[in-house]
Coordinates of C-alpha atoms and ligand atoms in Angstrom, one line a residue:
X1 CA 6.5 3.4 115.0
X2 CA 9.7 5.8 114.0
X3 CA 8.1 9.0 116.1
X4 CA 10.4 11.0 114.6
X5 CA 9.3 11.1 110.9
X6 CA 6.0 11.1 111.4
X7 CA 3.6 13.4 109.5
X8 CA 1.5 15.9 111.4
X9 CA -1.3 13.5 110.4
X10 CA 0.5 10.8 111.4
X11 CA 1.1 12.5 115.3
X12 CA -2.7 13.4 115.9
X13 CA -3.8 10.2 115.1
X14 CA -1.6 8.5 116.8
X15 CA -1.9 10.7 120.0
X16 CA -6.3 10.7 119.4
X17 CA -5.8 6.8 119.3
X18 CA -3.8 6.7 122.1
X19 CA -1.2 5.1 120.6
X20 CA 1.7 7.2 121.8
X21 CA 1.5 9.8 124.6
X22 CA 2.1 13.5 123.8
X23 CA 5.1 13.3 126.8
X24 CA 6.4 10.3 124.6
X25 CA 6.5 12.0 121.6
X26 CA 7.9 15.3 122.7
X27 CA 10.6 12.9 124.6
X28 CA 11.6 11.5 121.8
X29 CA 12.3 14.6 119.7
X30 CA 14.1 16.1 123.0
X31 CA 16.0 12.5 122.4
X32 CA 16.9 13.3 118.7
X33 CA 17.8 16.6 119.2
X34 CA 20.3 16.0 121.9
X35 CA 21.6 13.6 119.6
X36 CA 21.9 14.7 116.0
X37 CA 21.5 18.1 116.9
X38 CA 25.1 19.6 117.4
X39 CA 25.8 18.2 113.6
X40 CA 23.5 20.5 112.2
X41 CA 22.8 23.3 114.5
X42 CA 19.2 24.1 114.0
X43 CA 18.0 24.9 117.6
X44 CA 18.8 28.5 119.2
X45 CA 17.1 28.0 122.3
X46 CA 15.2 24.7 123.9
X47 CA 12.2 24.8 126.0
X48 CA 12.1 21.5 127.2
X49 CA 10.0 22.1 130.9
X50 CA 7.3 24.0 129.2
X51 CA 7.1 21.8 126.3
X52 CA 6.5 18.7 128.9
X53 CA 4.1 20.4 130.7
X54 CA 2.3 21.2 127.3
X55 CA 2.2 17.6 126.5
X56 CA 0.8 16.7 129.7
X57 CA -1.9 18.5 130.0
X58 CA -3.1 17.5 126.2
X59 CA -2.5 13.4 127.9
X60 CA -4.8 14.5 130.9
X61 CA -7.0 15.7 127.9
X62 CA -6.8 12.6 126.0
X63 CA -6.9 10.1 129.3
X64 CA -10.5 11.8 130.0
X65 CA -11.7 10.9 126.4
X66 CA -12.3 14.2 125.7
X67 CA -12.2 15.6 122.2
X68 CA -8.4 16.9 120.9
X69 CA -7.6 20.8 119.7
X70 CA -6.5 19.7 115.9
X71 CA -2.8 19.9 116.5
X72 CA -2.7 17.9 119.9
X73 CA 1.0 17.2 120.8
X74 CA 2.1 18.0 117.7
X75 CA 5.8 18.9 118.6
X76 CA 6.8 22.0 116.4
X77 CA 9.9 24.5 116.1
X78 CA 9.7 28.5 115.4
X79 CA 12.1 30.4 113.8
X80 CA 13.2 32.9 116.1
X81 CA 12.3 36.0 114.6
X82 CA 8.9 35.2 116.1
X83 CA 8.4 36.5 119.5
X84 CA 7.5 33.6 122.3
X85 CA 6.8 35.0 125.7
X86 CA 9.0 34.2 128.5
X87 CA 11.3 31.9 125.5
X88 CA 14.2 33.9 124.7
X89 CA 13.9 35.5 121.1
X90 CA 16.9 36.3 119.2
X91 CA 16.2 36.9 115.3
X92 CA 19.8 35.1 115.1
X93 CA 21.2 38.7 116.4
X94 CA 23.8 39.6 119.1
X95 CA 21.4 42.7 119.2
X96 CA 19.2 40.6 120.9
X97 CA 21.0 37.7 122.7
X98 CA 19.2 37.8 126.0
X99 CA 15.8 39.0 125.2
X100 CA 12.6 37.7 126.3
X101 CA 9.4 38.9 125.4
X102 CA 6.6 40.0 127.2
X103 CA 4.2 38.8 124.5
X104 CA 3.7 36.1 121.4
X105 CA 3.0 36.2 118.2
X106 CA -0.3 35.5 116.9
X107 CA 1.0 33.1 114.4
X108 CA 2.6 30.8 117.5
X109 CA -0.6 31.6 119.8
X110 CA -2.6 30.1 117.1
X111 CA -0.8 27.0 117.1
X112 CA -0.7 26.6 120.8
X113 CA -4.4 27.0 121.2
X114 CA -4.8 24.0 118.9
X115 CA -2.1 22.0 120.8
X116 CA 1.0 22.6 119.2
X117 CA 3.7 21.7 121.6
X118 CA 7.1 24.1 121.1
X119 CA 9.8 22.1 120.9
X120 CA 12.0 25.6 120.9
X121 CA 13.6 28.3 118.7
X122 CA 15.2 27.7 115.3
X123 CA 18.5 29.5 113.8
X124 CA 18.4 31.4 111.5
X125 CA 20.2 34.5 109.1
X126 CA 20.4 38.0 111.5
X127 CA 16.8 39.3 111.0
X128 CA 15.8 37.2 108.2
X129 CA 18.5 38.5 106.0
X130 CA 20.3 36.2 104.1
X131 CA 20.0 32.7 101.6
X132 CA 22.4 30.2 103.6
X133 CA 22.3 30.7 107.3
X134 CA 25.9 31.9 107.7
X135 CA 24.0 35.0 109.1
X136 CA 23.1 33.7 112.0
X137 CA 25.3 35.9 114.9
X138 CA 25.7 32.6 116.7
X139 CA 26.6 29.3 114.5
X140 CA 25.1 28.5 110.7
X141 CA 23.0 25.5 110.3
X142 CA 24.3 22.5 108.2
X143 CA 22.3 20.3 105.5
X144 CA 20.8 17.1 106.8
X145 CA 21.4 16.1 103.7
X146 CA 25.3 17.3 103.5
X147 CA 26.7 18.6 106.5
X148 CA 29.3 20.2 104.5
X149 CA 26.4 22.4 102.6
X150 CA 24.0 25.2 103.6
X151 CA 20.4 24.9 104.6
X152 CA 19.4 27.8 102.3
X153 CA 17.7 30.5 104.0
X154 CA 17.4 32.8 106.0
X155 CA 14.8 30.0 108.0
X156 CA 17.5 27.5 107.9
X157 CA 16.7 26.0 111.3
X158 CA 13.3 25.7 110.5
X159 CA 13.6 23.5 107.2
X160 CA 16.6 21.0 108.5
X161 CA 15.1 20.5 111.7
X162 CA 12.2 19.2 109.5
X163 CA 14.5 17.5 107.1
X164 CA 16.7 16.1 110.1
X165 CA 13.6 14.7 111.8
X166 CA 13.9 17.1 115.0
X167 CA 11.0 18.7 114.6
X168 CA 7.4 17.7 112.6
X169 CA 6.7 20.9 111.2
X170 CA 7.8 24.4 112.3
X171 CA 7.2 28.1 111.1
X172 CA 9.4 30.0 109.2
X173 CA 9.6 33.7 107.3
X174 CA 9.4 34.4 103.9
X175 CA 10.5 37.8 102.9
X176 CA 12.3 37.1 99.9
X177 CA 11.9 33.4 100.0
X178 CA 13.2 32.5 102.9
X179 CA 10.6 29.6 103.5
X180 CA 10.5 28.4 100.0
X181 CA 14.2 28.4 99.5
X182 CA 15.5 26.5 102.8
X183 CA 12.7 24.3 101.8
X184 CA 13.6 23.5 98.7
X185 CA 17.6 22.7 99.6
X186 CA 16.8 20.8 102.3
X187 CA 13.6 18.8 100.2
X188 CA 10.9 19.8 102.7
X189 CA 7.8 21.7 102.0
X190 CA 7.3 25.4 102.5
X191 CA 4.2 27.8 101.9
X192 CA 4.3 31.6 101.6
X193 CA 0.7 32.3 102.0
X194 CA -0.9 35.5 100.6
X195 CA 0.2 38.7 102.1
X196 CA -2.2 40.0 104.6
X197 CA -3.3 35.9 104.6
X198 CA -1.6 35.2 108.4
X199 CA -1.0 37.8 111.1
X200 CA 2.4 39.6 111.3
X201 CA 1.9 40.9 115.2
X202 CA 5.1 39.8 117.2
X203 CA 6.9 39.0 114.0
X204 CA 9.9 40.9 114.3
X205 CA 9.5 43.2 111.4
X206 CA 12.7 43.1 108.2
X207 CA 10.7 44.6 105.5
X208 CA 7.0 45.0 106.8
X209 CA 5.4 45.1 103.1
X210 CA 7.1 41.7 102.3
X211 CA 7.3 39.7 105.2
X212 CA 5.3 36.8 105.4
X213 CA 4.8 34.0 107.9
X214 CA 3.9 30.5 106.8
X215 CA 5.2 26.6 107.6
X216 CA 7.5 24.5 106.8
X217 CA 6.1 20.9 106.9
X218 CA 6.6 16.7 105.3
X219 CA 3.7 17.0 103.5
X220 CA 1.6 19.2 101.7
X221 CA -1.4 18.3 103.8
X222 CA 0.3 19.5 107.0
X223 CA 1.4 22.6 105.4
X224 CA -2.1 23.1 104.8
X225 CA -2.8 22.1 108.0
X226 CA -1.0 24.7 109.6
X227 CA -2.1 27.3 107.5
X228 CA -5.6 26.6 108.2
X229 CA -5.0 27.1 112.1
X230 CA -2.6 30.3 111.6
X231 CA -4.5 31.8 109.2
X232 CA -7.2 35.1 109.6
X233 CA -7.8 38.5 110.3
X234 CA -6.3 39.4 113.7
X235 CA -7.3 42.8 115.0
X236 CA -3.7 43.3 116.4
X237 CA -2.0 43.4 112.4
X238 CA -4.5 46.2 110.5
X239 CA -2.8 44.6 107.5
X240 CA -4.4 41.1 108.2
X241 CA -7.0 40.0 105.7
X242 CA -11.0 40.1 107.1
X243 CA -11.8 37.2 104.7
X244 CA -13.3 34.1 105.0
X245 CA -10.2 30.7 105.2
X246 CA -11.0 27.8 103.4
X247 CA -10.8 24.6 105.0
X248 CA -7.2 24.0 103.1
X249 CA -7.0 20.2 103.9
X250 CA -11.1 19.7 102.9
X251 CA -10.1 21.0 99.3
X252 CA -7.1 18.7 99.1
X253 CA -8.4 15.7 97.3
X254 CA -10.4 17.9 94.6
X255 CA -9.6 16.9 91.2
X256 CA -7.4 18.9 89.4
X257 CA -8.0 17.9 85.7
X258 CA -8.5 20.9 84.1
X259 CA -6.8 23.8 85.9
X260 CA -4.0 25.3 83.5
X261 CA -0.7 25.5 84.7
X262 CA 1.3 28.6 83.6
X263 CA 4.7 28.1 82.7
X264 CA 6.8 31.3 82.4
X265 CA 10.0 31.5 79.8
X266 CA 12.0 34.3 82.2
X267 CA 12.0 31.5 85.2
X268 CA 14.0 28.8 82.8
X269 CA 17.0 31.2 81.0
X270 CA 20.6 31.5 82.2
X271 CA 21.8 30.6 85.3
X272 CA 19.5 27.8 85.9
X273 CA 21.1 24.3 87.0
X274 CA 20.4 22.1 84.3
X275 CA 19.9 19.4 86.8
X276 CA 17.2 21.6 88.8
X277 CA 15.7 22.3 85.1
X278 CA 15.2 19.0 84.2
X279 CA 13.7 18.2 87.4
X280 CA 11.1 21.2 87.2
X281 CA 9.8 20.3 83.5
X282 CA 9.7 16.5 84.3
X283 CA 7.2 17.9 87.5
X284 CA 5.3 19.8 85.1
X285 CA 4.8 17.0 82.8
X286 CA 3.7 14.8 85.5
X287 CA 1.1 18.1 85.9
X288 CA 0.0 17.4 82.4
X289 CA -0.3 13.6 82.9
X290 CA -3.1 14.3 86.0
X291 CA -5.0 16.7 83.3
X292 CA -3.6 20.0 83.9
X293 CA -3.4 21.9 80.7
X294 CA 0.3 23.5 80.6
X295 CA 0.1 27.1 79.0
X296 CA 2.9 29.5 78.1
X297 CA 2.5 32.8 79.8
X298 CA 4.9 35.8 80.4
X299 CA 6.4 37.7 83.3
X300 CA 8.1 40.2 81.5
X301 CA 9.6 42.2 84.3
X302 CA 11.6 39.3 85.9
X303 CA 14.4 40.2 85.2
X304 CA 14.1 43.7 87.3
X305 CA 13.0 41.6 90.6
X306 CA 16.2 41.3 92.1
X307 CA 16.8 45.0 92.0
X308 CA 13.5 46.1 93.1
X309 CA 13.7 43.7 96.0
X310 CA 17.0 44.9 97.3
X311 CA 16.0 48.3 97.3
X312 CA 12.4 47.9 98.5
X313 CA 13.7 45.4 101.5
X314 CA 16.8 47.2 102.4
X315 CA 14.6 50.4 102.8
X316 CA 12.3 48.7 104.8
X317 CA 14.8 47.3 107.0
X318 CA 16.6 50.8 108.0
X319 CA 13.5 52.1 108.8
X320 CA 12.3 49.4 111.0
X321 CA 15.8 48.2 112.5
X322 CA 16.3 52.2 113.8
X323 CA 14.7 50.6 117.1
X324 CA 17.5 48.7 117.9
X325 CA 19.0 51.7 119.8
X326 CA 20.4 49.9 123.1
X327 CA 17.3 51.8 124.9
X328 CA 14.5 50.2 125.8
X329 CA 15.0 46.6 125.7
X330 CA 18.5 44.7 124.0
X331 CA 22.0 45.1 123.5
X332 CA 23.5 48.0 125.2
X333 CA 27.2 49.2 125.1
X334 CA 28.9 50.0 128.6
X335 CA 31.6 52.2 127.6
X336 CA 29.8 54.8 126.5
X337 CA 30.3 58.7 126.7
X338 CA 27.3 60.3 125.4
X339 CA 23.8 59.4 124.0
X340 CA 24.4 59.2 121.1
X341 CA 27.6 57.7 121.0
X342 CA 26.0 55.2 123.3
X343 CA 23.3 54.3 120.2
X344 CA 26.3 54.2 118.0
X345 CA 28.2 52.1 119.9
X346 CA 25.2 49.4 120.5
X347 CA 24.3 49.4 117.1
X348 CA 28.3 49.1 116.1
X349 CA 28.9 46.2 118.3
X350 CA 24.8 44.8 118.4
X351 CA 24.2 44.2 114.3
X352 CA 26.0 41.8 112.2
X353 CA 28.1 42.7 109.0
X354 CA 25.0 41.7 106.5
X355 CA 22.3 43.7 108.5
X356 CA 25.1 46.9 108.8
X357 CA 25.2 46.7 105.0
X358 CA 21.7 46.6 104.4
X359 CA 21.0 49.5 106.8
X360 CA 23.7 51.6 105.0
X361 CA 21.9 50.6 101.4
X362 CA 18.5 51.3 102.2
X363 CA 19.5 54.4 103.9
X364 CA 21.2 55.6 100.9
X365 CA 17.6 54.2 98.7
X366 CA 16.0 56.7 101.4
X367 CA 17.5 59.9 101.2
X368 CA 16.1 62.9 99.6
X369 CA 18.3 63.0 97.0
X370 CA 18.0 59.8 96.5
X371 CA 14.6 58.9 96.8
X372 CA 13.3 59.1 93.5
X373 CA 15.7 57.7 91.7
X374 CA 15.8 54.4 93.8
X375 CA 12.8 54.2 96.3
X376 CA 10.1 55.5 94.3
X377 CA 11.5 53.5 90.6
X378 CA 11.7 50.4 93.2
X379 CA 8.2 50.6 93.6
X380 CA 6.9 51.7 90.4
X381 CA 8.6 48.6 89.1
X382 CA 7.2 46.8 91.7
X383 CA 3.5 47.5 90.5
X384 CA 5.2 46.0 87.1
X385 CA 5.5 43.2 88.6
X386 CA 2.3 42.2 90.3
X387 CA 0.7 43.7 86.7
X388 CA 2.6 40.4 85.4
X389 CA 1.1 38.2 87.8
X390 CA -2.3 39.7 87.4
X391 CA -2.3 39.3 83.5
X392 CA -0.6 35.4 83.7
X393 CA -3.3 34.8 86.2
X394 CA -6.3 35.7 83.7
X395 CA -4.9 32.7 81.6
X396 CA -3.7 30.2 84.4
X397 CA -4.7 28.9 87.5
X398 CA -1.6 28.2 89.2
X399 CA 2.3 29.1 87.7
X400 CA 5.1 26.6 88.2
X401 CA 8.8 27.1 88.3
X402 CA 12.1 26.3 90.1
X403 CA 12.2 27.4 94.1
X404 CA 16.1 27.9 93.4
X405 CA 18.2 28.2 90.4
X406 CA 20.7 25.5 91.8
X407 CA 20.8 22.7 94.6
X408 CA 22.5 23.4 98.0
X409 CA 25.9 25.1 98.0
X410 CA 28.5 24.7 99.9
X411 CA 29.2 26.7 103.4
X412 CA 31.9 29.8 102.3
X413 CA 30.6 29.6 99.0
X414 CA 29.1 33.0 98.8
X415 CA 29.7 34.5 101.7
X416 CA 31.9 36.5 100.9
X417 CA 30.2 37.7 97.6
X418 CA 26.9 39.5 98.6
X419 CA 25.6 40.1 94.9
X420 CA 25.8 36.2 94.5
X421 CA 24.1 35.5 97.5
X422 CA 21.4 37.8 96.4
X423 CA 20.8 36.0 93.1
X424 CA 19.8 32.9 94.8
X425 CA 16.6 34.6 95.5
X426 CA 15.7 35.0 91.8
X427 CA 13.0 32.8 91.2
X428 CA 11.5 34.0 94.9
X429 CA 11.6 37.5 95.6
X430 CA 8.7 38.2 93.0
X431 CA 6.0 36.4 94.7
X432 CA 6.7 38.7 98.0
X433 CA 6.6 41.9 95.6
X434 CA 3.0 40.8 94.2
X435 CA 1.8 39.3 97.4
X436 CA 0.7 36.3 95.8
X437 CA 1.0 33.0 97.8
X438 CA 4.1 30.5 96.9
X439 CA 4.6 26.8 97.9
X440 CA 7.9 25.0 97.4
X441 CA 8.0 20.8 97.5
X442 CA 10.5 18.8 96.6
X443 CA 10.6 17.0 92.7
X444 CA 13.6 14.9 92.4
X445 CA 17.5 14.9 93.6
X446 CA 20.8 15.8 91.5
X447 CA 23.2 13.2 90.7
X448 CA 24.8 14.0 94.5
X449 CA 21.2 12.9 95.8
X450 CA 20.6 16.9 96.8
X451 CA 17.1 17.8 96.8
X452 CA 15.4 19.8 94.0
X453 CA 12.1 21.7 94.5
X454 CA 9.3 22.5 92.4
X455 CA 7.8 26.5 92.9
X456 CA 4.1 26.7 92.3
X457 CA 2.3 30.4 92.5
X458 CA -1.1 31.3 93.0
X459 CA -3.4 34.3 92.8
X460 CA -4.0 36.2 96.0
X461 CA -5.7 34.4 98.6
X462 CA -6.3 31.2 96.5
X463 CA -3.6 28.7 98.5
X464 CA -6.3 26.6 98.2
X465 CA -5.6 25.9 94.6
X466 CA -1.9 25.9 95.3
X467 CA -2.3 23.6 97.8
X468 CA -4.4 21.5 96.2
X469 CA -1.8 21.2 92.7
X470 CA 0.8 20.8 95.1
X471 CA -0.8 17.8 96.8
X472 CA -2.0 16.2 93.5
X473 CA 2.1 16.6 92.0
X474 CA 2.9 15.0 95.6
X475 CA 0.7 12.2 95.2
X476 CA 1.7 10.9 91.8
X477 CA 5.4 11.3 93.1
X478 CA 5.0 9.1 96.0
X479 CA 3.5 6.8 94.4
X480 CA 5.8 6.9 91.4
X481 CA 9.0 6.6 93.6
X482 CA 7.8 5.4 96.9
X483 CA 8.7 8.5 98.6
X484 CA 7.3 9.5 101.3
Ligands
LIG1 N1 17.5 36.0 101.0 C1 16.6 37.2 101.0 C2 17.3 38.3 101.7 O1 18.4 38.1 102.1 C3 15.3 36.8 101.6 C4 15.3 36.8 103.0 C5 14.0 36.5 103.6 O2 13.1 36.1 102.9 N2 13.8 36.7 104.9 O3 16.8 39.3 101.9

């Protein structure tokens, strides 16, 4: 049995049958990591002694036949804007180099109550901003797939350890698309749930209106899976959603004959790879082949996404990054006079170029005179927005589009061009301004064998139907191509 590309699935029944230890299993992505992991660069921090431990006690579990928490030894990374207590937690910033938090995140608790093992911290872009990983204050992340490419991101660790086979699933951040995306160029699958879907507490906060946690998995059934043990009101987020979760992986293996895919004219015009085009439309005909009906609808505001997003996130972000301030817990500059020459100094020498830019943007978006003209348009537009989802979602069940308007790129390729970074996020950023939930799986390769992903949005709080197209479009795939 190759351990290291097995399914979640795969790893608790292999571990409930006793087939392979937890110890064995953790060892051997330890093994892999130490191995193939200084090509890529995924992992921040390792946490090799607690993981062990972890894995022990779920084999003293397992040697005493008793019953197994549903991810048993399950060996999993998290991106490192998620707070880990006593594991060092970056969010890829100098800022925070030697930081260790007193508490964890809901989102990682939840997992480890159900036996998740945590394998360690994944790179990623400075607080979640940015499409490619070169973000990252310490090293970017390479392509499994092309070492000479980006991951996509900003939770680049978290889709090529995945991809690479270092970790079986892991968690990742989606403000913008940061789950979907990485996923996508790397040919993994990511969720965005539902905002308000999966607890935010100890998620070190970028834009606290868009920020969303969710996983980044092989399959669709261990994205649902994960969702289904992260998922629920938790009374430390007030924003957390007091409704019922479906049993995601139960609903799976409904039929899906009948539901009507929308398909949206303002996700297929210019600037779309006509590679990752063909790709989409041959996965939405393979829709229409299981039964779907494929309808036209309209998102007229599209085009205004990529604006309102940068203002909305950027505004966000100076507001919450103003704790940074070298005073109660972080980066703090030695050579300082005053006060306040001491907070200008940390945050000088503490915050990366993109994050300083940001900070200076959504300032500006801020300011009174300002505020009206950028802020407050931002977010009328923003209602726009969702009003486009709401009215598509009368007609359809589910929407389907591209993840990303082109394959991987290469590493240099936009970094030194901000705007064209930005436009990566095109087909993303709308799902986080509406809330809805967003998967990304993969639908085919480019002539250069990079992956290509398939987007597929939902209404609010409905992954289960998300989940459940996704699984069916994954299905007829596999068995089409005998991929995995
Ligand atoms: N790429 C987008 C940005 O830079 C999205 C980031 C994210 O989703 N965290 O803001």
């Amino acid at each position: 049995m190759d351990l290291n590309s097995l399914t979640i699935d795969g790893a608790r029944s292999a571990i409930a049958s006793r087939e392979v230890t937890a110890t064995a299993l953790a060892e051997a992505f330890y093994d892999k990591i130490a191995k193939e992991d200084g090509a890529i660069g995924a992992y921040l921090t390792l946490c090799k002694d607690r993981a062990l431990a972890k894995a022990a006690a779920i084999d003293a579990l397992a040697e005493k036949g008793e019953p197994l928490p549903p991810l048993a030894g399950v060996p999993v990374g998290i991106k490192d804007v998620l707070t880990t207590r006593g594991i060092r937690t970056t969010a890829g910033s100098k800022i925070l180099e030697n930081f260790i938090p007193p508490y964890t995140c809901t989102a990682v608790a939840r997992l480890e109550e159900a036996g998740a093992v945590v394998l360690g911290k994944m790179n990623c872009d400075e607080f979640a901003m940015g499409s490619s990983n070169e973000n990252s204050a310490y090293h970017p992340v390479r392509n499994p797939r092309d070492t000479s490419r980006v991951p996509g991101g900003s939770s680049g660790g978290s889709a090529a350890a995945v991809a690479a086979g270092t970790a079986i699933a892991t968690l990742g951040t989606d403000t913008g698309g940061s789950i979907r995306q990485p996923a996508s160029l790397c040919g993994v699958v990511g969720l965005k749930p539902t905002y308000g879907r999966v607890s935010r507490y100890g998620l070190i906060a970028f834009a606290s209106s868009l920020d969303h946690i969710g996983p980044l998995t092989r399959s669709v059934k261990d994205a649902a899976l994960v969702l289904r043990t992260m998922a629920g009101r938790d009374p430390m987020d007030s924003t957390s959603a007091e409704l019922p979760v479906p049993d995601y992986v139960a609903e799976l293996d409904k039929p899906v004959r009948g539901l009507r895919i929308g398909v949206a004219k303002e996700y297929f015009e210019e600037g779309l790879d006509a590679e990752v085009r063909s790709s989409v439309e041959a996965a939405i005909q393979a829709l229409a082949g299981l039964g779907c009906e494929v309808v036209p609808v309209s998102l007229p505001h599209t085009a205004y996404a990529i604006p309102t997003y940068y203002i909305v996130a950027t505004a966000e972000a100076s507001s919450n990054l103003a704790r940074f301030d070298g005073v109660r817990y972080g980066y703090r500059s030695k050579n300082a006079a005053t006060l306040s020459d001491m907070y200008r100094r940390s945050r000088d020498q503490g915050f990366g170029a993109e994050v300083k830019r940001r900070i200076m943007l959504g300032t500006y978006a801020l300011s009174a005179g300002y505020y009206d003209a950028y802020y407050l348009k931002a977010q009328q537009v923003r209602t726009l927005l969702t009003r486009d989802f709401d009215e598509a979602f009368k007609k359809v069940d589910v929407i389907a589009a591209p993840t990303s308007p082109t394959v991987a790129f290469r590493l240099g390729e936009k970094s030194n061009d901000p705007l064209a970074m930005y436009l990566a996020d095109v087909y993303t950023v709308t799902a986080n301004l509406a809330g809805i939930p967003g998967i990304s799986l993969p639908c085919g390769e480019n002539h250069e064998k990079l992956p290509i992903g398939l987007q597929l949005f939902g209404r609010h709080f409905d992954e289960a139907t998300v989940l459940r197209v996704a699984h069916a479009y994954e299905q007829t795939r596999s068995a089409q191509s005998g991929v995995q």
